[in-house]
Coordinates of C-alpha atoms in Angstrom, one line a residue:
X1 CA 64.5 -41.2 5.2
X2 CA 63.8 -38.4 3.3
X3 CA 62.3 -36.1 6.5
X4 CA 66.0 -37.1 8.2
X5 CA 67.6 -36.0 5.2
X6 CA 66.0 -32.8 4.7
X7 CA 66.5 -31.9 8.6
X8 CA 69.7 -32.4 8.7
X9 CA 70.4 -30.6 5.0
X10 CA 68.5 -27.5 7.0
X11 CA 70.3 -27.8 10.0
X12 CA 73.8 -28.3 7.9
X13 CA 73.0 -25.3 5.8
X14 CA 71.8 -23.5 9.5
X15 CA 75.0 -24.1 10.9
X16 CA 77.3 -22.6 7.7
X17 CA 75.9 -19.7 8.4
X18 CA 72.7 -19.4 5.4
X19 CA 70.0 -19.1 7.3
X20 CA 69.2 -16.2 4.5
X21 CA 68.8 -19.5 2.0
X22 CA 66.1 -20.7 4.7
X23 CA 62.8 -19.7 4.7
X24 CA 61.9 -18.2 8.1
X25 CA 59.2 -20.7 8.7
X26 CA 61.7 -23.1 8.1
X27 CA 64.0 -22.8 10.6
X28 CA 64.6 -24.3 14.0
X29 CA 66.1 -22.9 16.9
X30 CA 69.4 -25.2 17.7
X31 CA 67.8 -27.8 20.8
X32 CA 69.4 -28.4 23.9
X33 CA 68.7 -32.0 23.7
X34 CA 67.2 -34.7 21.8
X35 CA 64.0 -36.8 22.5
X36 CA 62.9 -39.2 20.3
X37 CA 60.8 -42.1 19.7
X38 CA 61.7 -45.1 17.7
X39 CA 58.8 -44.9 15.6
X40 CA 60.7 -45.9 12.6
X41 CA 64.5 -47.2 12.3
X42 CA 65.8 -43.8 10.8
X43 CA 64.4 -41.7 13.6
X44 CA 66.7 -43.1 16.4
X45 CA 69.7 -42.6 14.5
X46 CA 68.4 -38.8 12.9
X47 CA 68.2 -38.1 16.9
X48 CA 71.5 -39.4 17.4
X49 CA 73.0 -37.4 14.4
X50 CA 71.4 -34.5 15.5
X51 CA 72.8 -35.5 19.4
X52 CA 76.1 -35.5 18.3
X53 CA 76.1 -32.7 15.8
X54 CA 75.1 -30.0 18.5
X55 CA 77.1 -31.8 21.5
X56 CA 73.7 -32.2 22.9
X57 CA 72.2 -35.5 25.2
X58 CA 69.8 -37.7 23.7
X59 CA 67.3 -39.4 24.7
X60 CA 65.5 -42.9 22.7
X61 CA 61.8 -43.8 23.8
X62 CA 61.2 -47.5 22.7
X63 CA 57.7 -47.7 21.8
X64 CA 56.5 -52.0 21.7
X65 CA 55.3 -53.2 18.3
X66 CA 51.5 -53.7 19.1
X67 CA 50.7 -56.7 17.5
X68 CA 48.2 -58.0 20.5
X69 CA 45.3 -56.4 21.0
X70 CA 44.5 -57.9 24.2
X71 CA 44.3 -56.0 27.8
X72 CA 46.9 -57.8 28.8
X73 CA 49.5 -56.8 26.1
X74 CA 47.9 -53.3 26.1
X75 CA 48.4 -53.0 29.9
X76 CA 52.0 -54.5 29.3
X77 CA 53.5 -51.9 26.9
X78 CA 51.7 -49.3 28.4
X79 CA 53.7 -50.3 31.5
X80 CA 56.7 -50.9 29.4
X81 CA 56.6 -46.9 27.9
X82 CA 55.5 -45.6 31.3
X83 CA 58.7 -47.4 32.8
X84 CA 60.3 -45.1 30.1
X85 CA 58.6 -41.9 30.6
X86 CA 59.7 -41.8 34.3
X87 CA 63.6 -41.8 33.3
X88 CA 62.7 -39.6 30.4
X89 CA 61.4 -37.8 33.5
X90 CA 64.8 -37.7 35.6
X91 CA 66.6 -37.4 32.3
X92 CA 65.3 -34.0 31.8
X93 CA 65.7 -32.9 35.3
X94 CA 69.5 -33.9 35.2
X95 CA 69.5 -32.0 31.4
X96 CA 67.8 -28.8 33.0
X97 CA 69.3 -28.7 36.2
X98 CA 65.8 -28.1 37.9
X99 CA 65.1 -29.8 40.9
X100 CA 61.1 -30.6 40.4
X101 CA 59.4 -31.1 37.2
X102 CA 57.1 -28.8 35.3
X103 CA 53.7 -30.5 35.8
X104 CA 51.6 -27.7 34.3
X105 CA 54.3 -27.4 31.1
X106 CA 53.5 -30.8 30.4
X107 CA 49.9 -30.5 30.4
X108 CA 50.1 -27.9 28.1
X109 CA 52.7 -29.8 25.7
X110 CA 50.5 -32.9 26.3
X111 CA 47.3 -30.5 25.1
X112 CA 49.0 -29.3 21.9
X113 CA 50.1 -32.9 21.2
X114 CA 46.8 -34.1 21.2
X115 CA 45.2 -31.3 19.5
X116 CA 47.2 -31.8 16.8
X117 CA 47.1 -35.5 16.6
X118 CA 43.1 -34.7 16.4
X119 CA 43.9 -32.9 13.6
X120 CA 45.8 -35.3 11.7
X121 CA 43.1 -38.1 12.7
X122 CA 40.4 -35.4 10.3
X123 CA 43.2 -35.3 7.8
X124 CA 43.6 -39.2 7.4
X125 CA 39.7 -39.4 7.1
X126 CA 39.4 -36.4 4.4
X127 CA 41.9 -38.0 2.6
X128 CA 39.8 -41.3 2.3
X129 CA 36.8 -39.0 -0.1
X130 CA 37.1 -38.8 -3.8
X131 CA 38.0 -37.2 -5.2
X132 CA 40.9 -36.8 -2.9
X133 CA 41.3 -33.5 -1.3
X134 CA 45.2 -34.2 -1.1
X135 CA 48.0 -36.6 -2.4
X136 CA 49.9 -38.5 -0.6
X137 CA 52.9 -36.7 -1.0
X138 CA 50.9 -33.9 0.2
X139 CA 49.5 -36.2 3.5
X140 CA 53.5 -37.0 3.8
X141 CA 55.0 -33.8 3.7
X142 CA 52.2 -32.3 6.3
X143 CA 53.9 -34.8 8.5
X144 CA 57.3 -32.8 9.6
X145 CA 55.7 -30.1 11.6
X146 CA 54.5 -33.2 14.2
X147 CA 57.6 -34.5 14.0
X148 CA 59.7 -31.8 14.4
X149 CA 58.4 -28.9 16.4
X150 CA 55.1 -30.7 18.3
X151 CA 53.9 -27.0 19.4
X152 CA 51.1 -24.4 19.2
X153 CA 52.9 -23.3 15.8
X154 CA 52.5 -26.7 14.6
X155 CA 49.0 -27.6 15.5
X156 CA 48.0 -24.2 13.8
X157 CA 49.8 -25.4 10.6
X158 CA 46.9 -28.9 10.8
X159 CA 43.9 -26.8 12.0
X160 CA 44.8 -25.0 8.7
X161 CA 45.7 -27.4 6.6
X162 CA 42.7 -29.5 7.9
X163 CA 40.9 -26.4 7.0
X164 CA 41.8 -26.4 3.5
X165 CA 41.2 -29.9 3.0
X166 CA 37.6 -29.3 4.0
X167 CA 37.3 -26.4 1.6
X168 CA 38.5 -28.6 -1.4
X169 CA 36.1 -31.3 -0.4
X170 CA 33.1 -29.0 -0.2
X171 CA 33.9 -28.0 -3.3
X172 CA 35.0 -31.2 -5.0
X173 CA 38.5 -30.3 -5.9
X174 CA 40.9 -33.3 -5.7
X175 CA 44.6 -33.6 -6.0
X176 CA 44.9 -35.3 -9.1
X177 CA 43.3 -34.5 -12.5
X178 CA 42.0 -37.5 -13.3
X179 CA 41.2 -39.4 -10.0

């Protein structure tokens, strides 16, 4: 996976000591743990990787396949994650050492979360008008800030890029020459 790859080249090259061959924007703050959904194969073991190259616990949330659309399957998985999200829960108490958990930084986390997953929603539709307002190298690459830092830095980064993808269909500029 290439967004594993180039995370752990950053956080290789972090931890020789160039963080002066890093763009500022670029760099992360080492974590104290690890959470992680297996939306794809490569992120659970880029979390693990990253686990065991800071010494730090790690923590897999197994999101269920969807391929049932009925209330029934729905209500299942949902079930099946919020099973998850409770020992995630006691997972990060243990890792903190606090006794009750932030309700209101979670609220604010889940805000930025879903402002930027509205963002990225506008994205995927600009990306559907020719000409194309971006490629989809440019749609893939957009995707690391969500991945990796899921903040109020991030969600500035899509309100911007969203932004500018607006711009350049307003004034018919697409991505590729010769769409």
């Amino acid at each position: 996976c290439s967004y594993a790859k180039i995370n752990l080249g950053l956080v290789l090259m972090q931890l020789d000591g160039k963080w002066d061959q890093i763009d500022e924007k670029y760099r992360l703050s080492p974590p104290d743990l690890v959470v992680a959904g297996n939306i794809c194969p490569s992120m659970m073991q880029w979390a693990h990787v990253l686990g065991q190259i800071y010494k730090v616990p790690v923590f897999i949330i197994d999101y269920p396949f969807a391929y049932d659309d009925s209330e029934e399957a729905i209500r299942e998985n949902a079930e099946y994650v919020r099973g998850q999200l409770e020992e995630l829960k006691s997972f990060l108490l243990k890792c903190s050492g606090q006794k009750e958990y932030n309700y209101d930084k979670l609220r604010e986390q889940t805000a930025c979360c879903r402002e930027i997953a509205i963002y990225q929603r506008n994205i995927s539709q600009l990306a559907q008008v020719v000409p194309a307002p971006a490629s989809f190298i440019d749609n893939a690459v957009s995707m690391t800030p969500a991945i990796s830092m899921k903040n109020q830095q991030a969600a500035d980064f899509y309100r911007e890029y969203m932004d500018e993808m607006i711009e350049r269909v307003k004034n018919g500029i697409g991505s590729l020459d010769n769409e």
